[in-house]
Short mmCIF file of C-alpha atoms in Angstrom, two decimals:
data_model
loop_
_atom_site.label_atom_id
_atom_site.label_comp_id
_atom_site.label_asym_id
_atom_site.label_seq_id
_atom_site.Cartn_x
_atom_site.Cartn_y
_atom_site.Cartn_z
CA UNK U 1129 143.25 60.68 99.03
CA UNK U 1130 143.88 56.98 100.16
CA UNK U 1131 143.28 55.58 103.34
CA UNK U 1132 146.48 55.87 106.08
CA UNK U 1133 147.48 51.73 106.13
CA UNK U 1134 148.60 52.43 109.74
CA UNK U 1135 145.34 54.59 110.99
CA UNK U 1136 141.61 53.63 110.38
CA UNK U 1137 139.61 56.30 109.94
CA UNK U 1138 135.98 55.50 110.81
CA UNK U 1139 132.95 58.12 109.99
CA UNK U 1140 130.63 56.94 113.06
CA UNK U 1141 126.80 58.40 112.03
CA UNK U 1142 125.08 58.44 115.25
CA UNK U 1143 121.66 58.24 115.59
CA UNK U 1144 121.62 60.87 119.17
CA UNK U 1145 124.80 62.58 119.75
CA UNK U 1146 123.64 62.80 123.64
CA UNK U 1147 123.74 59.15 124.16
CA UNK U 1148 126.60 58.29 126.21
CA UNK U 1149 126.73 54.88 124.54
CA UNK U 1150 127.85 56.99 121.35
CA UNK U 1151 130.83 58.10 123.49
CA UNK U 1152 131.60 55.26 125.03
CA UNK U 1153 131.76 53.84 121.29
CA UNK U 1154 133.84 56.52 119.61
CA UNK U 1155 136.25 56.13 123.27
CA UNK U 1156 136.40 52.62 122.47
CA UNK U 1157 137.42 52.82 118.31
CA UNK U 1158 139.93 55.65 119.42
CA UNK U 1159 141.80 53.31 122.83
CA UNK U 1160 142.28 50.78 119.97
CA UNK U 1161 144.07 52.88 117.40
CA UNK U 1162 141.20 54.58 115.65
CA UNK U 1163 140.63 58.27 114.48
CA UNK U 1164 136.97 58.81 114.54
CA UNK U 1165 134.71 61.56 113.06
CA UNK U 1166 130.88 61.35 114.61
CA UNK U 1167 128.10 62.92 111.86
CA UNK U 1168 125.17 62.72 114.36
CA UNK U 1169 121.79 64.02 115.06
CA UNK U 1170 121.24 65.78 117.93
CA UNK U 1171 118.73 65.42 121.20
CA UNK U 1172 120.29 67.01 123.88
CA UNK U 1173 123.52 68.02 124.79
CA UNK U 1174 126.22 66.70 122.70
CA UNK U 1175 128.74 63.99 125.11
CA UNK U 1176 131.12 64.40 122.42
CA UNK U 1177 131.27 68.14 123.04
CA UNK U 1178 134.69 67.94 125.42
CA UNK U 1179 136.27 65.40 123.47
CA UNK U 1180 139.19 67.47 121.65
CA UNK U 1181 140.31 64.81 119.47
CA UNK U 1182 136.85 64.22 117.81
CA UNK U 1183 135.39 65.82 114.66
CA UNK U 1184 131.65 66.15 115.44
CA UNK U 1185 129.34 67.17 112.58
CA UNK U 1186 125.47 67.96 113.19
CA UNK U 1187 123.13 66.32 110.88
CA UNK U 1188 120.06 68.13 112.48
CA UNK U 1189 117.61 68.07 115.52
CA UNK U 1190 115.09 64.94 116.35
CA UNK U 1191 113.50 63.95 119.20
CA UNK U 1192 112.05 60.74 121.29
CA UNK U 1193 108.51 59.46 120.51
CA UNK U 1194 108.52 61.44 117.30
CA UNK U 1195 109.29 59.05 114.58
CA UNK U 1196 107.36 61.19 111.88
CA UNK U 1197 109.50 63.86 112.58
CA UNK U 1198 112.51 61.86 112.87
CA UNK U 1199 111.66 60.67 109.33
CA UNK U 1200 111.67 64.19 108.13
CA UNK U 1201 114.69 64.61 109.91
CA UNK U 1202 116.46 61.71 108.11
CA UNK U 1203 115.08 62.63 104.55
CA UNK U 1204 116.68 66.39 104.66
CA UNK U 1205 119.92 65.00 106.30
CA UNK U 1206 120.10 62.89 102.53
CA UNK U 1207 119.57 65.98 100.69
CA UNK U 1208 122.00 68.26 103.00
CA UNK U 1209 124.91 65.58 103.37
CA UNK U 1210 127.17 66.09 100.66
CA UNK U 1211 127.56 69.36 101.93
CA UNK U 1212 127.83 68.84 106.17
CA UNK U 1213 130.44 66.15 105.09
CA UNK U 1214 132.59 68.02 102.66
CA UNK U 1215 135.19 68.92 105.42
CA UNK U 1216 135.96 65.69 107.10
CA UNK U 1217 138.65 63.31 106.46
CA UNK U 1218 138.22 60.56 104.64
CA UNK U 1219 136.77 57.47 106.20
CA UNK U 1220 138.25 53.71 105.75
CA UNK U 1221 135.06 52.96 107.39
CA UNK U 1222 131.51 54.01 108.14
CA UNK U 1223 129.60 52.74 111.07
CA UNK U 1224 125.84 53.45 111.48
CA UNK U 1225 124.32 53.27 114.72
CA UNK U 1226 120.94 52.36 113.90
CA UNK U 1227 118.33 51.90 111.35
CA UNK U 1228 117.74 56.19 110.67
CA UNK U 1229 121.32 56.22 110.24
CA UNK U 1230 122.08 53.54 108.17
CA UNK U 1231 119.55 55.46 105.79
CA UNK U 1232 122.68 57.63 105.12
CA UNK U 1233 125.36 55.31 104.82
CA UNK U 1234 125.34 54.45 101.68
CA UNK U 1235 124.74 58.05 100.67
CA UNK U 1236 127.65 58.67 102.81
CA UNK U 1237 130.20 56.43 101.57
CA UNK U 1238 129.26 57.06 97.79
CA UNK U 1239 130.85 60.24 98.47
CA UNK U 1240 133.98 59.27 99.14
CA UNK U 1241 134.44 55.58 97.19
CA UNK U 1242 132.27 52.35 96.35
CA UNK U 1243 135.19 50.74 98.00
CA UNK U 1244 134.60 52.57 102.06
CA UNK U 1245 132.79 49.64 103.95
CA UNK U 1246 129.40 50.17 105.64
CA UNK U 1247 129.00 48.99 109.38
CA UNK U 1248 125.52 48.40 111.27
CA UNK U 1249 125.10 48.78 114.33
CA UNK U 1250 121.74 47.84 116.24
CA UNK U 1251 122.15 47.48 119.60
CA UNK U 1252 118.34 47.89 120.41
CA UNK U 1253 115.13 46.85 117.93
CA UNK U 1254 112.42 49.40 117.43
CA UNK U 1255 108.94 47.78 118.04
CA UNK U 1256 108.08 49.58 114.68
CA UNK U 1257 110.93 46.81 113.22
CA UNK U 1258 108.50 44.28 114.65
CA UNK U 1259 105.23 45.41 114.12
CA UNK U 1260 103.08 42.62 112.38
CA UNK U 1261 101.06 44.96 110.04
CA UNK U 1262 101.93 47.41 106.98
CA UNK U 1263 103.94 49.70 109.25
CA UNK U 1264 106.21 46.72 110.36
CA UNK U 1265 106.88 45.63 106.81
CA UNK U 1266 107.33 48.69 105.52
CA UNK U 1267 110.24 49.14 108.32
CA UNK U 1268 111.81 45.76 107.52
CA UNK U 1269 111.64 46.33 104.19
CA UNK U 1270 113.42 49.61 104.41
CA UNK U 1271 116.39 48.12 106.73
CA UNK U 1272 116.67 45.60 104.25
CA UNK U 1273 117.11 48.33 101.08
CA UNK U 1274 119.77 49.95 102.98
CA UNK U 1275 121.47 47.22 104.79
CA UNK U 1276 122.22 46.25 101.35
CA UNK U 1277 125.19 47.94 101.27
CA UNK U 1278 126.55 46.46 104.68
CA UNK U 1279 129.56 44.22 105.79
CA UNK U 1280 128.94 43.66 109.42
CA UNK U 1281 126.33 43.82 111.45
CA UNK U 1282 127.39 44.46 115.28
CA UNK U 1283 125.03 44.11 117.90
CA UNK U 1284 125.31 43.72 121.94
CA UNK U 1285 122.60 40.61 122.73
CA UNK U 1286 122.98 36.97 121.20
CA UNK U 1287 118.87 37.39 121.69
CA UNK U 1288 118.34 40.30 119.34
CA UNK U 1289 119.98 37.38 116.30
CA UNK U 1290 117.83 34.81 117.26
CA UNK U 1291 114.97 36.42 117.72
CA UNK U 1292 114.74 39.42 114.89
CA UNK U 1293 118.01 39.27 112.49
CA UNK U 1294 118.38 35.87 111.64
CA UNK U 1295 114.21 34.96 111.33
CA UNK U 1296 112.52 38.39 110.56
CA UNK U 1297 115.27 40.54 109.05
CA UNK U 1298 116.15 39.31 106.09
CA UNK U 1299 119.73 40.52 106.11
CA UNK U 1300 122.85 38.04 105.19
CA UNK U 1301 125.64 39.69 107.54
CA UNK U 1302 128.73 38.28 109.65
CA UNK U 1303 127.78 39.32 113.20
CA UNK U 1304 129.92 40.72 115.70
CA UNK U 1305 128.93 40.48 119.08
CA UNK U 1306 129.81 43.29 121.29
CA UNK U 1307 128.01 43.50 124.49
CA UNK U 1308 127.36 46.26 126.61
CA UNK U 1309 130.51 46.63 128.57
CA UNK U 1310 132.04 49.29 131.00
CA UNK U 1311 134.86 50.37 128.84
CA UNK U 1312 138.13 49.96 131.02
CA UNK U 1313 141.46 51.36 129.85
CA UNK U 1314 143.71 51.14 132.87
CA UNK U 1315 144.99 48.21 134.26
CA UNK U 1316 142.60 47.72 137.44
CA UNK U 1317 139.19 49.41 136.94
CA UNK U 1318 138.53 48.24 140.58
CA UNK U 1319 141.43 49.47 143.22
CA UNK U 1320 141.87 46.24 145.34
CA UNK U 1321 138.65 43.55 146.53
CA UNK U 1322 135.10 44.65 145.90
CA UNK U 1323 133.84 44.76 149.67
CA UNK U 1324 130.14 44.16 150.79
CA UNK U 1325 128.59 47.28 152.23
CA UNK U 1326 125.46 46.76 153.64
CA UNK U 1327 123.42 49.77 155.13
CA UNK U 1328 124.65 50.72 158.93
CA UNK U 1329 121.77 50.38 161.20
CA UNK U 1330 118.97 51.63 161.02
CA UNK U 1331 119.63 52.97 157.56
CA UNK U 1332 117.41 51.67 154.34
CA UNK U 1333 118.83 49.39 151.64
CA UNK U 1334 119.29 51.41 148.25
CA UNK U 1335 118.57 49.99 144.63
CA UNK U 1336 119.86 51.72 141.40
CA UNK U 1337 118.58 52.24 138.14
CA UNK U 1338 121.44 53.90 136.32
CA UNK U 1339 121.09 54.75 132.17
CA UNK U 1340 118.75 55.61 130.16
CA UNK U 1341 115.58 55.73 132.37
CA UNK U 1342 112.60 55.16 129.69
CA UNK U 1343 110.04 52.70 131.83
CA UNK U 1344 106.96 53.92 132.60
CA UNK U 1345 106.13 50.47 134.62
CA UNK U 1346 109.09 50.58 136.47
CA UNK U 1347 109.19 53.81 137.73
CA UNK U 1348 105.70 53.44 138.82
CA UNK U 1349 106.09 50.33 140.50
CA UNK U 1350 109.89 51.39 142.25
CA UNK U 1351 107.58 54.43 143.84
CA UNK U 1352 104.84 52.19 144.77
CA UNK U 1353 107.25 49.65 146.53
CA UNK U 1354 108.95 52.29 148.46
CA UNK U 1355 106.02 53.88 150.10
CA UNK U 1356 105.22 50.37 151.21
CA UNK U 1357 108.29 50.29 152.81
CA UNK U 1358 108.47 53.16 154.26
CA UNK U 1359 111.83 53.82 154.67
CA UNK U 1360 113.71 50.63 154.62
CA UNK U 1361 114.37 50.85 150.87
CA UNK U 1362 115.79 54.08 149.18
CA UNK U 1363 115.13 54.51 145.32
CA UNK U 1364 118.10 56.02 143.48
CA UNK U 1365 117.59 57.64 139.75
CA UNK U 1366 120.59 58.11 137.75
CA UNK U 1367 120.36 59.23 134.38
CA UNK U 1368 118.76 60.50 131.30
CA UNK U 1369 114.76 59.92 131.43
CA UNK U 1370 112.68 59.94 128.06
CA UNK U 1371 110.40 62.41 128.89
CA UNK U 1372 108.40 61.41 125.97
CA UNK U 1373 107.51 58.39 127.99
CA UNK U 1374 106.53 60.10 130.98
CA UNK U 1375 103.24 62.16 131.96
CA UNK U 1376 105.39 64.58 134.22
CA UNK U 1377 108.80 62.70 135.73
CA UNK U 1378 110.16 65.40 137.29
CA UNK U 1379 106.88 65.90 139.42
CA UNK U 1380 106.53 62.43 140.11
CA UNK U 1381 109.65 61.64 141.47
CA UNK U 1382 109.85 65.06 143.41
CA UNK U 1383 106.83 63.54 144.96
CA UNK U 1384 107.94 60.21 145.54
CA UNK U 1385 108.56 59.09 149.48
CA UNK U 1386 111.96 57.74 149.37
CA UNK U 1387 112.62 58.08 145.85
CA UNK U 1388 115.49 60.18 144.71
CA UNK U 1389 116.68 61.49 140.94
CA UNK U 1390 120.60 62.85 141.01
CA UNK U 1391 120.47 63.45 137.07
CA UNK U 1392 123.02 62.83 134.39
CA UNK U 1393 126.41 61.08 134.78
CA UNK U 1394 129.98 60.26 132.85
CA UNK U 1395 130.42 57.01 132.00
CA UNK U 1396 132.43 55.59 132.69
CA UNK U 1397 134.28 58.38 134.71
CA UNK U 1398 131.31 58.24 137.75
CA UNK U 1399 130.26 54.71 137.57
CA UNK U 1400 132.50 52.92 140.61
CA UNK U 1401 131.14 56.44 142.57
CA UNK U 1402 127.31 56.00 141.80
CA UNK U 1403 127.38 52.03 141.71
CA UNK U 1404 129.31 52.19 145.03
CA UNK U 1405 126.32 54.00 147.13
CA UNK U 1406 123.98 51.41 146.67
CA UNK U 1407 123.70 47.62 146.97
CA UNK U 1408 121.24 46.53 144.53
CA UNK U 1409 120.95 47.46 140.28
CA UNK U 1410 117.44 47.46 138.83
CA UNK U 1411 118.39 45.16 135.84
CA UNK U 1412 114.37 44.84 134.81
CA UNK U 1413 112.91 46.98 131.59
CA UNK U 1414 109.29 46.67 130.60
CA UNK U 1415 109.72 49.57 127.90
CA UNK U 1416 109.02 47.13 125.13
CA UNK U 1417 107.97 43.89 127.25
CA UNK U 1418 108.05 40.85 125.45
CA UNK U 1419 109.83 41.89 122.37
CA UNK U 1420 113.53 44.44 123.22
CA UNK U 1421 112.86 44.25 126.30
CA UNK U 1422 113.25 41.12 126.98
CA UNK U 1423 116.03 40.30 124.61
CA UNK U 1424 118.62 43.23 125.62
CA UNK U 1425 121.85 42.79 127.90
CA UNK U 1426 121.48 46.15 129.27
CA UNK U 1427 124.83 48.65 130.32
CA UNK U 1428 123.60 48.45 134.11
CA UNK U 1429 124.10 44.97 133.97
CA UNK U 1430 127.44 45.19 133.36
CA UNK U 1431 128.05 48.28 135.24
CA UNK U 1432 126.60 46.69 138.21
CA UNK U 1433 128.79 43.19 137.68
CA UNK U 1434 131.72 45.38 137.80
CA UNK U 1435 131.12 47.59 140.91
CA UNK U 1436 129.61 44.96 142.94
CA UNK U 1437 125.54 46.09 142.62
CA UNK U 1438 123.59 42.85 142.92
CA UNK U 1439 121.11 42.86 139.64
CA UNK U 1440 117.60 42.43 140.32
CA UNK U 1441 116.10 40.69 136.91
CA UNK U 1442 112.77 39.42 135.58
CA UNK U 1443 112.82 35.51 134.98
CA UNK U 1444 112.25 34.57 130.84
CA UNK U 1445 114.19 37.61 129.53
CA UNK U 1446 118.24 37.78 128.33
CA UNK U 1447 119.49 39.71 131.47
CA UNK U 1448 117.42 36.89 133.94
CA UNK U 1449 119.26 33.92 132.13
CA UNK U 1450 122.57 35.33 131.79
CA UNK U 1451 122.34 35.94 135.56
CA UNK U 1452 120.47 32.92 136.43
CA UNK U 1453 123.77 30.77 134.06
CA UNK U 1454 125.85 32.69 136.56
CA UNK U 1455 124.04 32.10 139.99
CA UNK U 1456 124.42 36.35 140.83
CA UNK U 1457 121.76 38.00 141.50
CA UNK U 1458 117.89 38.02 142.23
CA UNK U 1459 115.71 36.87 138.92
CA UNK U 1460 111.96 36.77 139.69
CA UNK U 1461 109.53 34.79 137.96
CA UNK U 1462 107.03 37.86 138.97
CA UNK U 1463 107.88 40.93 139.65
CA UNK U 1464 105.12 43.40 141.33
CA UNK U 1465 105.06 46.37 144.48
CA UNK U 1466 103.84 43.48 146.21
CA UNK U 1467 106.82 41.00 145.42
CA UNK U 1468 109.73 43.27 145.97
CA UNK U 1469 108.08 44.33 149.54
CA UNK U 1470 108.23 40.59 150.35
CA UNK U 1471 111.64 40.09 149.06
CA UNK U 1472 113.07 42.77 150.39
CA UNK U 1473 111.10 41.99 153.83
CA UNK U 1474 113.17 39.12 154.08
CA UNK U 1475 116.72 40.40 153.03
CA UNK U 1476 119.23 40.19 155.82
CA UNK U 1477 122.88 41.24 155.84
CA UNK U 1478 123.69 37.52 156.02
CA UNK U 1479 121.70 36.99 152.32
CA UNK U 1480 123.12 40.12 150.83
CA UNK U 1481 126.22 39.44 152.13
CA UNK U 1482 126.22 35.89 150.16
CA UNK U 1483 124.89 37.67 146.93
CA UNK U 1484 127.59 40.00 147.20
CA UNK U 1485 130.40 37.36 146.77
CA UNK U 1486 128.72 35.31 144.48
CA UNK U 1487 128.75 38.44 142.65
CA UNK U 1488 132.35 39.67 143.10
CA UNK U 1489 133.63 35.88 142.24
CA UNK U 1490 132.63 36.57 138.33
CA UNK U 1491 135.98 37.42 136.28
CA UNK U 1492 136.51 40.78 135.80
CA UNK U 1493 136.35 40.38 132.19
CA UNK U 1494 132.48 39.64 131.80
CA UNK U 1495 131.86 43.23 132.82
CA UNK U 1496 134.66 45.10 131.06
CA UNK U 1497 135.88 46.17 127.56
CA UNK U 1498 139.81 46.71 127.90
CA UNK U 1499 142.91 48.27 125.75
CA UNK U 1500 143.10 44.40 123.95
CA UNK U 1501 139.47 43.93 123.07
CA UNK U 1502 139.26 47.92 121.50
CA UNK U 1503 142.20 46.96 119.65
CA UNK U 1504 141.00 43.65 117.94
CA UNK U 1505 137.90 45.43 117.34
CA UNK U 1506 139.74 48.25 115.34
CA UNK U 1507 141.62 44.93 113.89
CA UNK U 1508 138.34 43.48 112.85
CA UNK U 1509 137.10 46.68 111.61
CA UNK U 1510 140.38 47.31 109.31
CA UNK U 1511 139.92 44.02 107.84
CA UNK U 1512 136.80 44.78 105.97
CA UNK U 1513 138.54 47.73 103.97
CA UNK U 1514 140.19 45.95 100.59
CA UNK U 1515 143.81 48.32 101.37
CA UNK U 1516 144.42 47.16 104.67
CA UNK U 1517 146.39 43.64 105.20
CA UNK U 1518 144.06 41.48 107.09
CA UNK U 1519 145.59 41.41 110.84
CA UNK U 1520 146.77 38.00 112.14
CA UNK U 1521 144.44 36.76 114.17
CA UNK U 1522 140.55 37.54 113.82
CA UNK U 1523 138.15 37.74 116.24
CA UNK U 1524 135.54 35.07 115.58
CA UNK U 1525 132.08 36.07 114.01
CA UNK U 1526 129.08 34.68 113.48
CA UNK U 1527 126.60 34.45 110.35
CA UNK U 1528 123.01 35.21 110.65
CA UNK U 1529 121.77 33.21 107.67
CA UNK U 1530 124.04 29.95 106.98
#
């Protein structure tokens, strides 16, 4: 069977099948032209589950903060996947979101021809990936064995090249970046002006922290500062926590003064709903401080740019100079209980107000991923296969080692 010139056919392996990055992803190949099958492990519920027009296959169970087990995971996944991929079409291209998936990629596409072009995608860098002992090297040298067979490396923060792929990796790919974008496929994401909306009177200013909620520091410090404010700040939790990373988050939060959790969302079905009841995005991740953490462009960033959340960032990391460049939001050189109490001591309707527009002036198209950008990334992707005509015009790449 040859591949359809006129339809790309892309095998996305998925490193968590409840991610709703992976959806937004497979939404995205599809809106430009794209059929998409997703061979995935799973952690939760699957996002893909109501999609009707995607093939999802299960390449077994793992779970967060158990990389041993993930391993193990992995390793029988190699043995089974001749078999669990024996049904689906067959792909033009393979795309493997992250390092335990591009294990199988090559596997994968061996299967079907030498010709089917591997994809990497690594939108986030496991501390293990950086880890100066045997552990670390051991890592590198494994991304390095199976990034071997690799075209393209796409990945969402200009820091994550300079500061891992191009110094530490070892790998010699084009790179496509593709930030972290709300993926927009009508016309006008936003119905008419973003408009300020500062509490009524008497009512407490509300922050956000939308995604996936993995910060132990954070959410310790967000419950600390609202106690101390008793009441003039409101918390709100959106998400999917990693429990892993957590001594008891439900119970913490339950206990929290002013501190709410409303659970899992769509994205991007819910986001001008949940973005819309509060006035400030928590934009600041200490998960991996120093290292991911502060080299990631994070989703809320863009999903607060969009629906007019002002971002609240640290100072030295990715997110606090790509909204320092911009002049939109609040980046702290220090960020403590004690510092947002004074900050937020001092915030008037007159200073969010100004924040607000400063905010809303930013072209649309920083925050979003529309119907011509999923299309010249399907382009880009069909290029890479040796029976499909290159298209016309290319989006421009970059290379990690020149």
């Amino acid at each position: 069977m040859e591949l359809d010139d006129l339809t790309l056919n892309v095998l996305y392996l998925a490193h968590d099948m409840a991610d709703a990055a992976i959806r937004r992803r497979v939404l995205t190949l599809m809106a430009g032209g794209a059929t998409v099958t997703v061979a995935g492990f799973e952690r939760g519920s699957n996002v893909l589950a109501d999609e009707g027009d995607v093939t999802t296959v299960s390449l077994g169970q793992t779970a967060d903060g158990r990389f041993a087990q993930r391993i193990g995971a992995v390793l029988a996944a190699r043995m089974r996947l001749k078999r669990m991929l024996a049904d689906i079409a067959v792909p033009g291209i393979i795309i493997a979101r992250n390092l335990e998936t591009l294990a199988l990629a090559g596997r994968a596409a061996s299967m079907f021809s030498r010709r089917v072009p591997v994809v990497y995608e690594c939108l986030d860098i496991h501390r293990l990936l950086l880890d100066e002992g045997m552990k670390g090297r051991l890592m590198r040298q494994a991304q390095l064995f199976f990034g071997r067979r690799a075209s393209l490396l796409i990945t969402s923060s200009p820091a994550f090249v300079e500061n891992f792929f191009k110094p530490l990796s070892g790998l010699d790919l084009p790179v496509l970046l593709l930030e972290n974008k709300v993926l927009a496929l009508e016309p006008e994401p936003v119905s008419g002006p973003l408009q300020p909306r500062p509490p009524e009177p008497g009512k407490p200013w509300r922050i956000g922290w939308f995604g996936a909620i993995r910060c132990r520091k954070s959410l310790d410090m967000l419950i600390d500062f609202a106690a101390r404010m008793d009441g003039k700040v409101e918390i709100v939790l959106r998400g999917r926590p990693a429990y892993s990373e957590f001594d008891d988050f439900d119970a913490k939060v339950a206990a929290a003064p002013h501190v709410e959790f409303h659970g899992a969302y769509r994205n991007p079905e819910d986001l001008s709903a949940i973005y819309g009841d509060v006035q400030f995005t928590w934009a600041i991740d200490f998960f991996e401080e120093g290292l991911n953490s502060s080299w990631l462009l994070p989703n809320r960033l863009y999903e607060g740019g969009l629906y007019g959340a002002v971002p609240i960032a640290l100072a030295g990391t990715e997110t606090g100079r790509f909204i320092g460049k911009r002049g939109i939001g609040l980046v702290r050189n220090q960020v403590t209980a004690e510092t947002l109490e004074a900050l937020f001591n001092e915030m008037t309707e007159a200073r969010y107000v100004d924040l607000f527009s400063r905010l809303a002036a930013v072209e649309r198209s920083q925050w979003v991923t529309g119907p011509a950008d999923c299309r010249a990334l399907v382009s880009r992707l069909a290029a890479l296969h040796p029976n499909v005509p290159s298209p016309a015009e290319m989006p421009a790449v970059s290379t990690l080692q020149s």
